[in-house]
């Protein structure tokens, strides 16, 4: 790698290159209000991004200098043309308070544009190395814990940035502007991924969570969250915004992830949220007789047990709320699918369908982690087919399913093909044990 080199720009040239994108102050892991990602030919700012933004606002966006600025009286040499066309100068003072760039005397505008910006260029950097430089250069800056934690998840920073900018977080959540600029939304994304896919390794501190996900998370997990947010955007209304706040957003986003296992329209989740706000929030449901808002009364809101208790309570409330839907749901299509693929009589399957469903729920709870795509509602028919197959052949699925879920992060949309694939894998698994 080439040695770092110094480069000096006039302020006018520096801002021009920044405006054109030749110098980019958008590194993924930088703080939200100034930063995003690199490409091979670009230069990236790892320190001074806030200053760059401030300079651009003043120079190009008609921003005024604040009225409380220190040293507001700026002396300068005012140029004028004397007798005979001679260029002369006289001492002058400009009060810069409440002035935009265009209101400054021409002499001060030129002085501003000619100001020398010194930079140090580190060439051939990928996102990981940029992250290291950000840590180094910002070591003296008062970054809060959420902002500093984000430096440690450079592998997925660009994906998180896109998620944070989604319509859901912009329009259907209740974060203050200060919370947004302080990294609260990025932390919600990290907590949601930890909760839906890695809860057994839950980390209370944001830095530890970012470090863990940087090593263990997958791109598919972030894609699934982005998909869920898109689905929520289509059912959200303004009356539900307050639920998705800094404290509880990741809890309810995790609940929606679990909701997707049910074969129910997404609008029913919106109905549940409204019922939760109106009535269910006042229900004492857990074994301690606590209200939802009392669960974190004695422990931190990020404590693993608190999170687990909140989710358990919400999931039980959700299941109770959806029970009528499940009772009314027709099984004709599902029974036909099972009968066709297992070459069995449909009436025999219908008679034992509740047994198959209950057995599948127990199997998944014992072998497949919460958040796995294998649990998705779209994969339910082929999973039930495997359960019926296990009863028909008198073969246990538990050991195989744990191994299968560890190797597969998704499923085939064509459930007939997915069942055939799983059955083949299961038979090979048994042969390997024989």
Short mmCIF file of C-alpha atoms in Angstrom, two decimals:
data_model
loop_
_atom_site.label_atom_id
_atom_site.label_comp_id
_atom_site.label_asym_id
_atom_site.label_seq_id
_atom_site.Cartn_x
_atom_site.Cartn_y
_atom_site.Cartn_z
CA UNK A 1 0.00 0.00 0.00
CA UNK A 2 1.23 3.51 -0.85
CA UNK A 3 2.43 5.70 1.99
CA UNK A 4 0.07 8.44 3.20
CA UNK A 5 0.69 11.74 1.40
CA UNK A 6 -0.25 15.33 2.13
CA UNK A 7 -2.37 17.31 -0.30
CA UNK A 8 -3.34 20.98 -0.01
CA UNK A 9 -6.44 22.39 -1.71
CA UNK A 10 -7.94 25.85 -1.80
CA UNK A 11 -11.26 25.79 -0.01
CA UNK A 12 -13.03 26.57 -3.28
CA UNK A 13 -11.40 23.57 -5.02
CA UNK A 14 -11.99 21.29 -2.00
CA UNK A 15 -15.72 22.05 -1.95
CA UNK A 16 -15.95 21.72 -5.72
CA UNK A 17 -14.42 18.22 -5.58
CA UNK A 18 -16.72 17.33 -2.71
CA UNK A 19 -19.76 18.57 -4.66
CA UNK A 20 -18.74 16.54 -7.73
CA UNK A 21 -18.17 13.41 -5.64
CA UNK A 22 -14.39 13.24 -6.21
CA UNK A 23 -13.98 13.75 -2.47
CA UNK A 24 -16.70 11.91 -0.58
CA UNK A 25 -17.67 12.57 3.03
CA UNK A 26 -20.05 9.60 3.02
CA UNK A 27 -18.19 6.64 4.52
CA UNK A 28 -20.62 3.92 5.67
CA UNK A 29 -19.52 3.81 9.27
CA UNK A 30 -19.41 7.56 9.80
CA UNK A 31 -21.97 9.38 11.86
CA UNK A 32 -25.42 9.54 10.33
CA UNK A 33 -25.75 13.23 9.60
CA UNK A 34 -22.68 13.40 7.36
CA UNK A 35 -21.61 10.00 6.11
CA UNK A 36 -22.05 6.88 3.34
CA UNK A 37 -19.56 4.51 0.89
CA UNK A 38 -16.35 4.18 -1.15
CA UNK A 39 -15.38 3.28 -4.69
CA UNK A 40 -11.88 2.73 -6.01
CA UNK A 41 -11.32 6.16 -7.53
CA UNK A 42 -12.81 8.29 -4.78
CA UNK A 43 -11.22 10.06 -1.83
CA UNK A 44 -13.08 9.73 1.46
CA UNK A 45 -13.16 11.96 4.48
CA UNK A 46 -12.66 10.15 7.77
CA UNK A 47 -12.41 13.27 9.90
CA UNK A 48 -13.85 16.74 9.45
CA UNK A 49 -17.06 15.67 7.77
CA UNK A 50 -19.14 17.95 9.96
CA UNK A 51 -16.87 20.83 9.05
CA UNK A 52 -17.19 19.98 5.37
CA UNK A 53 -20.98 19.98 5.66
CA UNK A 54 -20.92 23.32 7.50
CA UNK A 55 -18.63 24.91 4.92
CA UNK A 56 -20.85 23.73 2.05
CA UNK A 57 -23.98 25.02 3.76
CA UNK A 58 -22.44 28.46 4.18
CA UNK A 59 -20.73 28.63 0.78
CA UNK A 60 -23.42 27.08 -1.41
CA UNK A 61 -26.74 26.81 0.46
CA UNK A 62 -27.39 30.38 1.65
CA UNK A 63 -26.92 29.57 5.35
CA UNK A 64 -26.39 32.50 7.71
CA UNK A 65 -23.61 32.86 10.25
CA UNK A 66 -25.15 32.71 13.72
CA UNK A 67 -25.71 35.93 15.63
CA UNK A 68 -23.76 34.59 18.63
CA UNK A 69 -20.56 33.84 16.72
CA UNK A 70 -17.36 34.83 18.49
CA UNK A 71 -15.07 37.43 16.92
CA UNK A 72 -17.84 38.73 14.68
CA UNK A 73 -15.94 41.84 13.57
CA UNK A 74 -13.51 40.86 10.80
CA UNK A 75 -10.92 43.41 9.67
CA UNK A 76 -9.91 43.38 6.01
CA UNK A 77 -8.41 45.53 3.28
CA UNK A 78 -11.14 47.12 1.20
CA UNK A 79 -10.14 47.66 -2.40
CA UNK A 80 -11.15 50.71 -4.39
CA UNK A 81 -10.03 52.53 -7.51
CA UNK A 82 -8.38 55.88 -6.93
CA UNK A 83 -7.48 58.75 -9.22
CA UNK A 84 -5.98 57.74 -12.50
CA UNK A 85 -7.31 54.22 -12.14
CA UNK A 86 -4.89 53.23 -9.40
CA UNK A 87 -5.98 50.31 -7.20
CA UNK A 88 -5.89 51.37 -3.56
CA UNK A 89 -6.75 49.73 -0.24
CA UNK A 90 -8.18 51.05 3.01
CA UNK A 91 -8.78 49.41 6.37
CA UNK A 92 -12.35 48.20 6.89
CA UNK A 93 -14.30 45.97 9.26
CA UNK A 94 -17.18 43.62 8.45
CA UNK A 95 -19.69 42.41 11.05
CA UNK A 96 -20.38 38.87 9.83
CA UNK A 97 -23.31 38.13 12.17
CA UNK A 98 -26.46 36.97 10.35
CA UNK A 99 -24.74 37.25 6.99
CA UNK A 100 -24.77 34.69 4.18
CA UNK A 101 -21.76 34.17 1.92
CA UNK A 102 -23.27 36.42 -0.74
CA UNK A 103 -23.66 39.28 1.75
CA UNK A 104 -19.94 39.32 2.56
CA UNK A 105 -17.72 41.92 0.90
CA UNK A 106 -16.04 40.61 -2.24
CA UNK A 107 -12.67 40.77 -0.50
CA UNK A 108 -13.83 38.38 2.24
CA UNK A 109 -15.49 36.06 -0.28
CA UNK A 110 -12.17 35.78 -2.12
CA UNK A 111 -10.31 35.24 1.16
CA UNK A 112 -12.76 32.44 2.07
CA UNK A 113 -12.33 30.71 -1.32
CA UNK A 114 -8.53 30.96 -1.16
CA UNK A 115 -8.25 29.45 2.32
CA UNK A 116 -5.83 26.49 2.33
CA UNK A 117 -7.20 23.07 3.32
CA UNK A 118 -4.54 20.53 4.27
CA UNK A 119 -5.42 16.86 3.86
CA UNK A 120 -3.67 13.53 4.33
CA UNK A 121 -4.51 10.94 1.65
CA UNK A 122 -4.48 7.19 2.33
CA UNK A 123 -4.77 5.35 -0.97
CA UNK A 124 -6.34 1.98 -1.90
CA UNK A 125 -8.64 1.67 1.10
CA UNK A 126 -11.61 -0.67 1.43
CA UNK A 127 -14.48 -0.15 3.89
CA UNK A 128 -12.65 -2.04 6.64
CA UNK A 129 -9.55 0.14 6.43
CA UNK A 130 -11.67 3.31 6.22
CA UNK A 131 -13.34 2.15 9.43
CA UNK A 132 -9.93 1.85 11.13
CA UNK A 133 -8.98 5.37 10.06
CA UNK A 134 -12.28 6.73 11.35
CA UNK A 135 -11.54 5.18 14.75
CA UNK A 136 -8.07 6.75 14.72
CA UNK A 137 -8.97 10.23 13.51
CA UNK A 138 -12.09 10.53 15.63
CA UNK A 139 -10.47 9.28 18.80
CA UNK A 140 -10.49 12.83 20.18
CA UNK A 141 -14.10 13.55 19.15
CA UNK A 142 -16.96 13.10 21.59
CA UNK A 143 -18.84 10.36 19.75
CA UNK A 144 -21.66 8.82 21.76
CA UNK A 145 -21.80 5.03 22.37
CA UNK A 146 -24.20 4.35 19.47
CA UNK A 147 -22.09 6.33 16.99
CA UNK A 148 -18.85 4.76 18.14
CA UNK A 149 -20.38 1.26 18.08
CA UNK A 150 -21.36 1.67 14.42
CA UNK A 151 -17.67 1.86 13.47
CA UNK A 152 -17.39 -1.85 14.33
CA UNK A 153 -19.90 -3.14 11.77
CA UNK A 154 -18.24 -2.02 8.54
CA UNK A 155 -19.21 -5.25 6.68
CA UNK A 156 -22.89 -4.32 6.77
CA UNK A 157 -22.76 -0.54 7.23
CA UNK A 158 -23.99 0.28 3.72
CA UNK A 159 -26.96 -2.10 4.12
CA UNK A 160 -27.83 -0.53 7.46
CA UNK A 161 -27.66 2.96 5.95
CA UNK A 162 -30.17 1.95 3.26
CA UNK A 163 -32.47 0.45 5.89
CA UNK A 164 -32.24 3.57 8.05
CA UNK A 165 -33.27 5.69 5.04
CA UNK A 166 -36.29 3.49 4.31
CA UNK A 167 -39.76 5.01 4.25
CA UNK A 168 -40.69 3.09 7.40
CA UNK A 169 -38.06 4.80 9.56
CA UNK A 170 -38.59 8.18 7.91
CA UNK A 171 -42.40 8.30 8.04
CA UNK A 172 -43.71 5.65 10.42
CA UNK A 173 -41.60 5.91 13.56
CA UNK A 174 -41.34 8.41 16.41
CA UNK A 175 -37.65 9.27 16.67
CA UNK A 176 -36.67 12.84 17.41
CA UNK A 177 -34.23 14.55 15.08
CA UNK A 178 -31.64 14.46 17.86
CA UNK A 179 -32.08 10.69 18.27
CA UNK A 180 -31.64 10.20 14.53
CA UNK A 181 -28.40 12.19 14.40
CA UNK A 182 -27.10 10.41 17.50
CA UNK A 183 -27.31 6.97 15.87
CA UNK A 184 -30.49 5.68 17.53
CA UNK A 185 -32.00 4.25 14.34
CA UNK A 186 -28.79 2.39 13.43
CA UNK A 187 -28.83 0.85 16.90
CA UNK A 188 -32.46 -0.28 16.40
CA UNK A 189 -31.44 -2.07 13.19
CA UNK A 190 -28.55 -3.81 14.97
CA UNK A 191 -30.77 -4.82 17.90
CA UNK A 192 -33.43 -6.17 15.55
CA UNK A 193 -30.94 -8.37 13.70
CA UNK A 194 -29.54 -9.61 17.02
CA UNK A 195 -33.06 -10.35 18.26
CA UNK A 196 -34.37 -12.10 15.15
CA UNK A 197 -31.32 -14.17 14.30
CA UNK A 198 -28.82 -14.26 17.17
CA UNK A 199 -30.77 -13.87 20.39
CA UNK A 200 -28.85 -16.66 22.07
CA UNK A 201 -25.81 -14.35 21.79
CA UNK A 202 -27.65 -11.15 22.80
CA UNK A 203 -25.35 -8.26 23.72
CA UNK A 204 -26.53 -5.47 26.00
CA UNK A 205 -23.88 -2.98 24.84
CA UNK A 206 -24.09 -1.63 21.24
CA UNK A 207 -20.37 -2.01 20.51
CA UNK A 208 -20.39 -5.69 21.48
CA UNK A 209 -23.48 -6.28 19.33
CA UNK A 210 -21.90 -4.57 16.31
CA UNK A 211 -18.69 -6.55 16.68
CA UNK A 212 -20.63 -9.81 16.94
CA UNK A 213 -22.79 -9.13 13.87
CA UNK A 214 -19.81 -7.98 11.85
CA UNK A 215 -18.40 -11.48 12.27
CA UNK A 216 -21.52 -13.67 12.38
CA UNK A 217 -24.41 -11.96 10.54
CA UNK A 218 -25.36 -12.63 6.92
CA UNK A 219 -26.51 -10.33 4.13
CA UNK A 220 -29.75 -12.33 3.93
CA UNK A 221 -30.69 -11.28 7.47
CA UNK A 222 -30.50 -7.59 6.54
CA UNK A 223 -32.40 -8.25 3.30
CA UNK A 224 -35.15 -9.98 5.28
CA UNK A 225 -35.44 -6.98 7.62
CA UNK A 226 -35.60 -4.62 4.64
CA UNK A 227 -38.38 -6.77 3.17
CA UNK A 228 -40.29 -6.73 6.46
CA UNK A 229 -40.04 -2.93 6.66
CA UNK A 230 -41.41 -2.68 3.13
CA UNK A 231 -44.36 -4.87 4.13
CA UNK A 232 -44.96 -2.74 7.22
CA UNK A 233 -44.94 0.44 5.14
CA UNK A 234 -48.04 -0.84 3.33
CA UNK A 235 -50.05 -1.35 6.53
CA UNK A 236 -48.80 1.39 8.84
CA UNK A 237 -50.89 4.42 9.76
CA UNK A 238 -49.99 7.49 11.78
CA UNK A 239 -51.77 6.22 14.89
CA UNK A 240 -49.17 3.43 15.25
CA UNK A 241 -46.04 5.62 15.07
CA UNK A 242 -45.58 5.91 18.83
CA UNK A 243 -45.05 2.15 19.16
CA UNK A 244 -41.93 2.32 17.02
CA UNK A 245 -39.77 4.48 19.26
CA UNK A 246 -36.14 4.37 20.38
CA UNK A 247 -36.94 2.05 23.30
CA UNK A 248 -39.27 -0.57 21.79
CA UNK A 249 -38.87 -0.53 17.99
CA UNK A 250 -36.64 -3.62 17.88
CA UNK A 251 -39.12 -5.51 20.08
CA UNK A 252 -42.05 -4.92 17.72
CA UNK A 253 -39.95 -5.47 14.59
CA UNK A 254 -38.93 -8.83 16.04
CA UNK A 255 -42.57 -9.55 16.80
CA UNK A 256 -43.44 -8.90 13.15
CA UNK A 257 -40.67 -11.31 12.13
CA UNK A 258 -42.39 -13.97 14.25
CA UNK A 259 -45.81 -12.92 12.94
CA UNK A 260 -44.68 -13.83 9.41
CA UNK A 261 -44.73 -17.52 10.44
CA UNK A 262 -48.52 -17.36 10.60
CA UNK A 263 -50.51 -17.68 7.38
CA UNK A 264 -52.32 -14.43 7.99
CA UNK A 265 -52.62 -11.18 6.03
CA UNK A 266 -50.20 -8.45 7.15
CA UNK A 267 -53.14 -6.15 7.89
CA UNK A 268 -53.89 -8.32 10.92
CA UNK A 269 -50.59 -7.25 12.45
CA UNK A 270 -51.71 -3.64 12.10
CA UNK A 271 -55.00 -4.61 13.74
CA UNK A 272 -53.06 -6.19 16.61
CA UNK A 273 -50.95 -3.05 17.12
CA UNK A 274 -54.10 -0.93 17.38
CA UNK A 275 -55.66 -3.37 19.85
CA UNK A 276 -52.41 -3.41 21.83
CA UNK A 277 -52.45 0.37 22.11
CA UNK A 278 -56.12 0.55 23.07
CA UNK A 279 -56.51 -2.43 25.41
CA UNK A 280 -53.79 -5.10 25.49
CA UNK A 281 -51.13 -2.77 26.90
CA UNK A 282 -53.19 -2.79 30.07
CA UNK A 283 -53.40 -6.60 30.32
CA UNK A 284 -51.42 -8.40 33.03
CA UNK A 285 -50.31 -11.44 31.06
CA UNK A 286 -46.97 -12.83 32.21
CA UNK A 287 -46.39 -15.15 35.17
CA UNK A 288 -45.44 -12.22 37.43
CA UNK A 289 -48.64 -10.41 36.66
CA UNK A 290 -46.82 -7.45 35.12
CA UNK A 291 -48.09 -5.05 32.53
CA UNK A 292 -45.97 -4.81 29.39
CA UNK A 293 -44.55 -1.47 30.54
CA UNK A 294 -43.67 -2.89 33.98
CA UNK A 295 -41.40 -5.68 32.73
CA UNK A 296 -38.33 -3.42 32.63
CA UNK A 297 -39.12 -1.77 35.96
CA UNK A 298 -36.28 -3.46 37.87
CA UNK A 299 -33.76 -4.18 35.09
CA UNK A 300 -32.32 -2.37 32.10
CA UNK A 301 -34.56 -2.20 29.03
CA UNK A 302 -31.73 -3.92 27.10
CA UNK A 303 -31.27 -6.75 29.62
CA UNK A 304 -31.61 -10.12 27.88
CA UNK A 305 -34.26 -11.40 30.29
CA UNK A 306 -36.30 -8.21 29.92
CA UNK A 307 -36.21 -8.53 26.13
CA UNK A 308 -37.15 -12.21 26.31
CA UNK A 309 -40.04 -11.52 28.71
CA UNK A 310 -41.41 -8.69 26.56
CA UNK A 311 -41.29 -10.81 23.43
CA UNK A 312 -42.86 -13.80 25.18
CA UNK A 313 -45.70 -11.65 26.46
CA UNK A 314 -46.30 -9.98 23.08
CA UNK A 315 -46.19 -13.27 21.20
CA UNK A 316 -48.75 -14.80 23.56
CA UNK A 317 -51.00 -11.76 23.14
CA UNK A 318 -50.57 -11.98 19.37
CA UNK A 319 -51.42 -15.69 19.27
CA UNK A 320 -54.54 -15.07 21.35
CA UNK A 321 -55.51 -12.23 19.04
CA UNK A 322 -55.03 -14.38 15.93
CA UNK A 323 -56.67 -17.51 17.32
CA UNK A 324 -59.98 -16.81 15.61
CA UNK A 325 -58.14 -16.34 12.31
CA UNK A 326 -56.52 -19.75 12.67
CA UNK A 327 -59.85 -21.39 13.50
CA UNK A 328 -61.46 -19.86 10.44
CA UNK A 329 -58.58 -20.57 8.06
CA UNK A 330 -59.58 -23.16 5.43
CA UNK A 331 -57.27 -26.16 5.13
CA UNK A 332 -58.61 -27.53 1.84
CA UNK A 333 -55.65 -26.36 -0.25
CA UNK A 334 -53.11 -27.52 2.32
CA UNK A 335 -54.71 -30.96 2.64
CA UNK A 336 -54.75 -31.36 -1.14
CA UNK A 337 -51.05 -30.41 -1.27
CA UNK A 338 -50.15 -32.98 1.39
CA UNK A 339 -52.30 -35.73 -0.11
CA UNK A 340 -50.84 -35.23 -3.58
CA UNK A 341 -47.20 -35.12 -2.52
CA UNK A 342 -47.41 -37.97 -0.02
CA UNK A 343 -49.78 -40.15 -2.03
CA UNK A 344 -52.19 -40.39 0.88
CA UNK A 345 -55.94 -40.11 1.31
CA UNK A 346 -57.02 -36.53 2.00
CA UNK A 347 -59.58 -37.54 4.61
CA UNK A 348 -56.91 -39.41 6.60
CA UNK A 349 -54.66 -36.34 6.54
CA UNK A 350 -57.53 -34.03 7.56
CA UNK A 351 -58.32 -36.25 10.53
CA UNK A 352 -54.78 -35.91 11.93
CA UNK A 353 -53.94 -32.42 10.67
CA UNK A 354 -53.98 -30.79 14.11
CA UNK A 355 -51.54 -33.46 15.35
CA UNK A 356 -49.18 -32.77 12.44
CA UNK A 357 -49.30 -29.02 13.05
CA UNK A 358 -48.65 -29.32 16.77
CA UNK A 359 -45.80 -31.78 16.19
CA UNK A 360 -44.23 -29.42 13.65
CA UNK A 361 -44.39 -26.50 16.09
CA UNK A 362 -42.61 -28.58 18.74
CA UNK A 363 -39.99 -29.71 16.23
CA UNK A 364 -39.24 -26.17 15.07
CA UNK A 365 -39.06 -24.81 18.62
CA UNK A 366 -36.53 -27.52 19.50
CA UNK A 367 -34.35 -27.40 16.38
CA UNK A 368 -34.68 -24.14 14.41
CA UNK A 369 -33.73 -20.77 15.88
CA UNK A 370 -36.23 -17.93 15.97
CA UNK A 371 -35.77 -15.72 12.92
CA UNK A 372 -34.72 -18.47 10.53
CA UNK A 373 -36.31 -18.17 7.10
CA UNK A 374 -37.14 -21.85 7.34
CA UNK A 375 -39.86 -20.86 9.82
CA UNK A 376 -41.54 -18.49 7.35
CA UNK A 377 -45.22 -18.98 6.57
CA UNK A 378 -44.38 -19.54 2.91
CA UNK A 379 -42.39 -22.61 3.86
CA UNK A 380 -45.10 -24.12 6.06
CA UNK A 381 -46.66 -26.54 3.52
CA UNK A 382 -43.40 -28.37 2.77
CA UNK A 383 -42.51 -28.51 6.48
CA UNK A 384 -45.87 -30.08 7.23
CA UNK A 385 -45.30 -32.51 4.37
CA UNK A 386 -42.04 -33.57 6.05
CA UNK A 387 -43.88 -34.05 9.34
CA UNK A 388 -46.57 -36.20 7.68
CA UNK A 389 -43.79 -38.12 5.93
CA UNK A 390 -42.05 -38.78 9.26
CA UNK A 391 -45.25 -40.24 10.73
CA UNK A 392 -45.91 -42.28 7.61
CA UNK A 393 -42.39 -43.76 7.58
CA UNK A 394 -42.03 -43.80 11.40
CA UNK A 395 -38.78 -41.83 11.26
CA UNK A 396 -37.72 -39.07 13.64
CA UNK A 397 -36.86 -35.64 12.17
CA UNK A 398 -35.27 -33.87 15.15
CA UNK A 399 -31.59 -34.60 14.59
CA UNK A 400 -31.82 -34.08 10.84
CA UNK A 401 -33.78 -30.82 11.12
CA UNK A 402 -31.18 -29.27 13.43
CA UNK A 403 -28.44 -30.06 10.89
CA UNK A 404 -30.57 -28.97 7.92
CA UNK A 405 -31.48 -25.62 9.52
CA UNK A 406 -27.81 -24.99 10.22
CA UNK A 407 -26.93 -25.42 6.53
CA UNK A 408 -29.87 -23.63 4.89
CA UNK A 409 -30.91 -20.00 5.28
CA UNK A 410 -33.94 -20.10 2.96
CA UNK A 411 -36.30 -22.28 0.97
CA UNK A 412 -37.68 -22.80 -2.54
CA UNK A 413 -40.87 -20.86 -3.27
CA UNK A 414 -42.17 -23.90 -5.14
CA UNK A 415 -43.17 -25.92 -2.08
CA UNK A 416 -43.47 -29.19 -3.99
CA UNK A 417 -39.82 -28.90 -5.08
CA UNK A 418 -38.81 -27.75 -1.61
CA UNK A 419 -40.43 -30.82 -0.04
CA UNK A 420 -38.68 -33.09 -2.52
CA UNK A 421 -35.36 -31.41 -1.74
CA UNK A 422 -35.83 -31.79 2.02
CA UNK A 423 -36.97 -35.40 1.73
CA UNK A 424 -33.90 -36.26 -0.38
CA UNK A 425 -31.63 -34.52 2.12
CA UNK A 426 -33.30 -36.37 4.99
CA UNK A 427 -32.87 -39.77 3.30
CA UNK A 428 -29.18 -39.05 2.63
CA UNK A 429 -28.80 -38.03 6.27
CA UNK A 430 -30.21 -41.38 7.38
CA UNK A 431 -27.94 -43.26 4.94
CA UNK A 432 -24.94 -41.45 6.40
CA UNK A 433 -25.90 -42.62 9.86
CA UNK A 434 -26.44 -46.22 8.75
#
